[in-house]
Coordinates of C-alpha atoms and ligand atoms in Angstrom, one line a residue:
X10 CA -149.2 96.4 -19.1
X11 CA -150.0 96.4 -22.8
X12 CA -147.9 96.8 -25.9
X13 CA -147.5 100.3 -27.4
X14 CA -147.5 100.7 -31.1
X15 CA -145.8 103.8 -32.6
X16 CA -147.9 106.8 -33.4
X17 CA -149.4 106.8 -36.9
X18 CA -149.5 103.0 -37.3
X19 CA -153.1 102.6 -36.2
X20 CA -154.2 105.3 -38.6
X21 CA -153.2 103.1 -41.5
X22 CA -156.1 101.4 -43.2
X23 CA -154.4 98.3 -44.7
X24 CA -154.0 98.5 -48.4
X25 CA -156.6 96.5 -50.2
X26 CA -155.4 95.1 -53.5
X27 CA -157.7 94.5 -56.5
X28 CA -160.3 91.8 -56.1
X29 CA -159.6 88.6 -58.0
X30 CA -162.8 86.5 -57.8
X31 CA -166.6 86.8 -58.2
X32 CA -168.8 84.2 -56.4
X33 CA -170.3 81.9 -59.0
X34 CA -168.0 83.1 -61.9
X35 CA -165.4 80.5 -62.9
X36 CA -163.0 82.7 -64.8
X37 CA -163.7 86.4 -64.2
X38 CA -161.7 89.1 -66.0
X39 CA -159.4 90.7 -63.4
X40 CA -159.2 94.3 -64.5
X41 CA -158.5 95.6 -61.1
X42 CA -154.8 95.8 -60.6
X43 CA -153.2 97.3 -63.8
X44 CA -151.4 94.1 -64.7
X45 CA -150.2 93.1 -68.2
X46 CA -153.1 91.2 -69.9
X47 CA -150.5 89.5 -72.2
X48 CA -148.8 88.0 -69.2
X49 CA -145.1 87.8 -68.6
X50 CA -142.5 87.4 -71.4
X51 CA -142.0 83.7 -72.2
X52 CA -138.3 84.4 -71.8
X53 CA -138.9 85.6 -68.2
X54 CA -140.9 82.5 -67.5
X55 CA -138.0 80.3 -68.8
X56 CA -135.5 82.2 -66.6
X57 CA -137.8 81.8 -63.6
X58 CA -138.1 78.0 -64.2
X59 CA -134.3 77.7 -64.5
X60 CA -133.8 79.7 -61.2
X61 CA -136.1 77.1 -59.5
X62 CA -133.2 74.6 -59.6
X63 CA -131.1 76.9 -57.3
X64 CA -133.7 77.7 -54.7
X65 CA -131.4 76.4 -52.0
X66 CA -129.1 79.3 -52.6
X67 CA -129.4 82.8 -51.2
X68 CA -130.0 85.4 -53.9
X69 CA -127.3 87.8 -55.0
X70 CA -128.0 90.5 -52.4
X71 CA -126.7 93.3 -54.6
X72 CA -128.7 92.2 -57.6
X73 CA -125.5 92.7 -59.6
X74 CA -126.5 91.1 -62.9
X75 CA -130.0 92.7 -62.9
X76 CA -128.6 96.1 -62.1
X77 CA -126.1 95.7 -64.9
X78 CA -129.0 94.8 -67.2
X79 CA -131.1 97.8 -66.1
X80 CA -128.1 100.2 -66.5
X81 CA -127.4 98.8 -70.0
X82 CA -131.0 98.9 -71.1
X83 CA -131.7 102.5 -69.9
X84 CA -128.3 104.0 -70.3
X85 CA -127.9 104.6 -66.5
X86 CA -125.0 104.2 -64.0
X87 CA -125.3 100.8 -62.1
X88 CA -124.0 102.3 -58.8
X89 CA -127.1 104.6 -58.7
X90 CA -129.6 101.7 -59.1
X91 CA -131.1 100.0 -56.0
X92 CA -133.6 97.1 -56.4
X93 CA -136.5 96.6 -54.1
X94 CA -139.3 94.1 -53.4
X95 CA -141.6 95.9 -55.7
X96 CA -141.4 99.7 -55.9
X97 CA -143.8 99.6 -52.9
X98 CA -140.8 98.6 -50.8
X99 CA -138.7 101.4 -52.1
X100 CA -141.5 103.9 -51.4
X101 CA -141.5 102.6 -47.8
X102 CA -137.7 102.6 -47.4
X103 CA -137.4 106.1 -48.7
X104 CA -140.1 107.3 -46.4
X105 CA -138.6 105.6 -43.4
X106 CA -135.1 106.9 -44.2
X107 CA -136.0 110.5 -44.9
X108 CA -139.1 111.3 -42.8
X109 CA -140.2 110.7 -39.3
X110 CA -142.3 112.1 -36.4
X111 CA -142.8 115.9 -36.6
X112 CA -142.0 115.9 -40.4
X113 CA -144.2 116.0 -43.4
X114 CA -144.6 114.1 -46.7
X115 CA -146.4 115.7 -49.6
X116 CA -148.3 114.2 -52.5
X117 CA -151.3 115.1 -54.6
X118 CA -154.9 114.4 -53.5
X119 CA -155.5 111.4 -55.8
X120 CA -151.9 110.2 -55.7
X121 CA -151.0 106.5 -55.4
X122 CA -152.2 105.3 -52.0
X123 CA -148.9 103.9 -50.8
X124 CA -147.4 107.4 -50.4
X125 CA -149.9 108.1 -47.6
X126 CA -149.7 104.6 -46.0
X127 CA -145.8 104.6 -46.0
X128 CA -145.8 108.1 -44.5
X129 CA -148.0 107.0 -41.6
X130 CA -145.9 103.9 -41.2
X131 CA -142.8 106.2 -40.7
X132 CA -144.7 108.3 -38.1
X133 CA -144.6 111.3 -40.3
X134 CA -147.6 113.5 -41.3
X135 CA -149.1 113.0 -44.8
X136 CA -150.2 116.2 -46.6
X137 CA -152.3 116.0 -49.8
X138 CA -152.4 118.9 -52.2
X139 CA -155.6 119.6 -54.2
X140 CA -155.6 118.7 -57.9
X141 CA -157.0 120.5 -60.9
X142 CA -159.1 118.2 -63.3
X143 CA -157.6 115.1 -61.6
X144 CA -154.1 116.3 -62.5
X145 CA -151.2 117.2 -60.1
X146 CA -151.2 120.9 -59.5
X147 CA -147.6 122.0 -59.0
X148 CA -148.6 125.4 -57.4
X149 CA -150.8 123.6 -54.9
X150 CA -148.0 121.2 -54.0
X151 CA -145.5 124.0 -53.6
X152 CA -147.9 126.0 -51.5
X153 CA -148.0 123.1 -49.0
X154 CA -144.2 122.9 -48.6
X155 CA -143.0 124.0 -45.1
X156 CA -139.7 123.7 -43.3
X157 CA -141.0 120.3 -42.0
X158 CA -141.5 118.9 -45.5
X159 CA -139.0 116.1 -46.2
X160 CA -140.3 114.3 -49.3
X161 CA -142.7 114.9 -52.2
X162 CA -144.0 111.8 -53.9
X163 CA -145.2 112.3 -57.5
X164 CA -146.9 109.5 -59.5
X165 CA -145.9 110.3 -63.0
X166 CA -148.1 109.1 -64.7
X167 CA -150.3 108.9 -61.7
X168 CA -152.4 105.9 -60.7
X169 CA -155.4 106.1 -60.7
X170 CA -155.9 109.3 -62.6
X171 CA -153.8 108.4 -65.6
X172 CA -152.6 112.0 -65.9
X173 CA -149.0 113.2 -66.0
X174 CA -146.8 116.3 -65.5
X175 CA -144.8 117.3 -68.6
X176 CA -141.0 117.3 -68.4
X177 CA -141.1 121.1 -68.2
X178 CA -143.5 121.0 -65.3
X179 CA -141.4 118.4 -63.5
X180 CA -138.3 120.6 -63.9
X181 CA -140.2 123.5 -62.6
X182 CA -141.4 121.6 -59.5
X183 CA -137.9 120.4 -58.7
X184 CA -136.4 123.9 -59.2
X185 CA -138.9 125.5 -56.9
X186 CA -138.9 122.9 -54.1
X187 CA -136.4 123.5 -51.3
X188 CA -133.1 121.7 -51.8
X189 CA -133.6 119.6 -48.6
X190 CA -136.8 118.1 -49.9
X191 CA -136.5 114.7 -51.7
X192 CA -138.5 114.6 -54.9
X193 CA -139.5 110.9 -55.5
X194 CA -140.8 110.5 -59.1
X195 CA -142.7 107.3 -59.3
X196 CA -142.7 106.3 -62.9
X197 CA -144.3 102.9 -62.6
X198 CA -146.1 103.4 -65.9
X199 CA -143.4 105.2 -67.8
X200 CA -143.0 102.5 -70.5
X201 CA -146.6 103.0 -71.6
X202 CA -146.2 106.7 -72.2
X203 CA -145.6 107.9 -75.8
X204 CA -146.1 111.6 -75.4
X205 CA -143.2 113.7 -76.6
X206 CA -143.4 116.1 -73.6
X207 CA -143.0 113.3 -71.1
X208 CA -139.8 112.4 -69.3
X209 CA -139.5 109.7 -66.6
X210 CA -137.0 111.8 -64.7
X211 CA -133.5 110.2 -65.2
X212 CA -131.9 113.6 -66.1
X213 CA -133.4 115.3 -63.1
X214 CA -131.9 112.5 -60.9
X215 CA -128.5 113.0 -62.5
X216 CA -128.6 116.8 -62.3
X217 CA -128.7 117.0 -58.5
X218 CA -128.6 115.2 -55.2
X219 CA -132.2 115.3 -54.1
X220 CA -134.3 113.6 -56.8
X221 CA -135.1 109.8 -57.2
X222 CA -136.9 107.9 -59.9
X223 CA -138.8 104.7 -59.1
X224 CA -139.6 102.0 -61.7
X225 CA -141.2 98.6 -61.6
X226 CA -141.3 95.2 -63.4
X227 CA -145.0 94.8 -62.3
X228 CA -146.6 96.7 -65.2
X229 CA -145.4 96.5 -68.8
X230 CA -143.0 93.6 -67.9
X231 CA -145.9 91.6 -66.5
X232 CA -144.0 90.4 -63.3
X233 CA -146.3 91.8 -60.6
X234 CA -146.3 88.5 -58.8
X235 CA -142.5 88.4 -58.4
X236 CA -142.2 91.8 -56.7
X237 CA -139.3 93.7 -58.4
X238 CA -138.9 97.5 -58.5
X239 CA -135.9 99.7 -58.8
X240 CA -134.8 103.2 -57.9
X241 CA -132.4 105.4 -59.8
X242 CA -130.8 107.7 -57.2
X243 CA -128.1 110.2 -56.4
X244 CA -125.2 108.3 -55.0
X245 CA -125.9 109.3 -51.4
X246 CA -129.5 108.2 -51.6
X247 CA -128.5 104.8 -53.1
X248 CA -126.1 104.5 -50.1
X249 CA -128.9 105.2 -47.7
X250 CA -131.3 102.7 -49.4
X251 CA -128.6 100.1 -49.3
X252 CA -128.2 100.6 -45.6
X253 CA -131.9 100.3 -44.8
X254 CA -133.0 97.5 -47.2
X255 CA -132.9 93.9 -46.2
X256 CA -129.7 92.1 -47.3
X257 CA -131.7 89.8 -49.7
X258 CA -134.7 92.0 -50.4
X259 CA -135.2 90.7 -53.9
X260 CA -135.4 87.0 -54.6
X261 CA -133.2 85.1 -57.1
X262 CA -136.1 84.0 -59.4
X263 CA -137.4 87.5 -59.5
X264 CA -134.0 88.9 -60.4
X265 CA -133.5 86.2 -63.2
X266 CA -137.0 86.8 -64.6
X267 CA -136.7 90.5 -64.6
X268 CA -133.4 90.4 -66.4
X269 CA -134.9 88.2 -69.1
X270 CA -138.0 90.4 -69.3
X271 CA -135.8 93.5 -69.9
X272 CA -134.1 91.7 -72.8
X273 CA -137.4 90.7 -74.5
X274 CA -137.9 94.0 -76.4
X275 CA -140.4 92.4 -78.7
X276 CA -142.8 91.5 -75.8
X277 CA -142.4 94.9 -74.3
X278 CA -143.3 96.6 -77.7
X279 CA -146.2 94.2 -78.2
X280 CA -147.5 95.1 -74.7
X281 CA -147.2 98.8 -75.4
X282 CA -149.0 98.6 -78.7
X283 CA -151.7 96.4 -77.4
X284 CA -152.3 98.8 -74.5
X285 CA -152.5 101.8 -76.8
X286 CA -154.8 100.2 -79.3
X287 CA -157.3 98.9 -76.7
X288 CA -157.1 101.8 -74.3
X289 CA -157.9 104.3 -77.0
X290 CA -160.6 102.0 -78.4
X291 CA -162.3 101.6 -75.0
X292 CA -162.1 105.3 -74.3
X293 CA -163.8 106.1 -77.6
X294 CA -166.5 103.4 -77.1
X295 CA -167.3 104.6 -73.6
X296 CA -167.4 108.2 -74.5
X297 CA -169.7 107.3 -77.4
X298 CA -172.0 105.6 -74.9
X299 CA -172.1 108.9 -72.9
X300 CA -169.6 108.1 -70.1
X301 CA -167.1 110.6 -68.8
X302 CA -163.6 109.0 -69.3
X303 CA -160.6 110.7 -68.0
X304 CA -157.6 110.9 -70.4
X305 CA -155.0 108.3 -69.5
X306 CA -151.4 107.6 -70.6
X307 CA -151.3 104.5 -68.5
X308 CA -152.7 101.0 -68.9
X309 CA -156.0 101.9 -67.3
X310 CA -158.9 104.3 -67.6
X311 CA -160.8 106.2 -64.9
X312 CA -164.5 106.3 -65.7
X313 CA -167.2 108.3 -63.9
X314 CA -170.7 106.9 -63.0
X315 CA -173.8 108.3 -61.3
X316 CA -173.5 105.3 -59.0
X317 CA -170.1 103.6 -59.2
X318 CA -171.1 100.9 -56.7
X319 CA -174.1 99.9 -58.9
X320 CA -172.0 99.9 -62.0
X321 CA -169.4 97.8 -60.3
X322 CA -172.0 95.3 -59.2
X323 CA -173.4 95.1 -62.7
X324 CA -170.0 94.6 -64.2
X325 CA -169.2 91.9 -61.6
X326 CA -172.4 90.1 -62.6
X327 CA -170.9 89.9 -66.1
X328 CA -167.6 88.5 -64.6
X329 CA -165.7 91.8 -65.0
X330 CA -163.8 93.0 -61.9
X331 CA -162.8 96.7 -61.8
X332 CA -161.3 98.8 -59.0
X333 CA -163.6 100.9 -56.8
X334 CA -162.0 104.2 -56.0
X335 CA -163.5 105.3 -52.7
X336 CA -160.1 104.9 -51.0
X337 CA -158.7 107.5 -53.5
X338 CA -161.4 110.0 -52.8
X339 CA -163.1 109.3 -56.1
X340 CA -166.3 107.4 -55.0
X341 CA -168.0 108.0 -58.4
X342 CA -165.3 106.4 -60.4
X343 CA -164.2 102.9 -61.4
X344 CA -160.7 102.3 -62.7
X345 CA -160.6 99.8 -65.5
X346 CA -157.3 98.1 -66.5
X347 CA -156.9 97.5 -70.2
X348 CA -157.3 93.7 -70.6
X349 CA -157.1 91.3 -73.5
X350 CA -159.1 92.2 -76.6
X351 CA -161.9 89.9 -75.5
X352 CA -162.0 91.4 -72.0
X353 CA -162.0 94.9 -73.4
X354 CA -164.8 94.2 -75.8
X355 CA -166.8 92.5 -73.0
X356 CA -166.3 95.6 -70.8
X357 CA -167.6 97.9 -73.6
X358 CA -170.6 95.7 -74.3
X359 CA -171.4 95.4 -70.6
X360 CA -171.2 99.1 -70.0
X361 CA -173.4 99.7 -73.1
X362 CA -176.0 97.4 -71.5
X363 CA -175.6 99.2 -68.2
X364 CA -176.2 102.6 -69.8
X365 CA -179.2 101.3 -71.6
X366 CA -180.7 99.9 -68.4
X367 CA -180.1 103.2 -66.7
X368 CA -181.8 105.1 -69.6
X369 CA -184.8 102.8 -69.5
X370 CA -185.1 103.2 -65.7
X371 CA -185.0 107.0 -66.1
X372 CA -187.7 106.9 -68.8
X373 CA -190.1 104.9 -66.6
Ligands
LIG417 C1 -148.0 104.6 -59.2 C2 -147.6 103.2 -58.7 N1 -146.4 103.1 -58.0 C3 -146.0 102.0 -57.5 C4 -146.8 100.8 -57.6 C5 -146.3 99.6 -57.0 O1 -145.7 98.8 -57.8 P1 -144.9 97.5 -57.4 O2 -145.7 96.3 -57.8 O3 -143.6 97.6 -58.1 O4 -144.7 97.5 -55.9 C6 -148.0 100.9 -58.3 C7 -148.8 99.7 -58.4 O5 -150.0 99.7 -58.7 C8 -148.4 102.1 -58.8 O6 -149.6 102.2 -59.5

């Protein structure tokens, strides 16, 4: 007799995070995981250190102080906030709670990979809607909705494409989706977006009982290693998440550091300004060199190559680690996280050399 694993699980190709090392390179630039190149706020580091003295204590299972802080900072109701071990955990919990065998979960073709993996983990069927110009196509998503549809996941802005739906498009999507479909707006990169027509989705959450917004401390707050995400939910969804999550799903040092990070507005503003300056600079440089760069409001750029594997190998030889995009159905692209000034300049210089090499090879 052998063990039987639930249907769907063996279809999961385990998530592969961004690479962090290059053989023979002592200190490579890790531009593969959309992390904050300025690091965490010094105030978050101090709070983390202080929390180390109490490691023998269980964390506050309800993350009360942190949820108070999030509610204050973003003008939200604390009771509707649920914290998770990264927003990845919240994606998985929502999927497990609301979808199962015989049911479907929708997302767009180049949406964040965890939507698909969590769906398979719950035994439900993933359905991917085609995109137009690497942007979520509301009509295509709606066309895939059936009575079996339970959840729509929307990366907004989406990783890895960097594109977003406007507030009006988001409202339109919600209005036209059946009421028994949960719309999960994953706004992991919301703090980087400065466009007037963008909305992270708080008002849509408040306006009904079937929309959730997900946020994270892994991106602009620079705390990816600590694993802290949060969901803003209708009360009934918060209740469901609180039933299915582990009693101590977020750690005490993570809660302490996240609260301090939230309060360091100066570090957040500096991170946003740095990202905008160097993202726009790198996009201009690479376009000037002849590359196709997709417009991005996040902290990364998606760039097209004739041979992305060769470009990746060349960049690695210069100590620059990017993210290959085959798993996202974009085998000709690399995703480049905006790094420090030095890393960004090194990326532009390396890609200029790479383009020159390709031109010389073509001329031969
Ligand atoms: C769109 C999107 N959602 C969620 C996550 C997961 O974030 P966390 O570190 O909070 O689990 C990421 C991380 O890359 C992401 O890009």
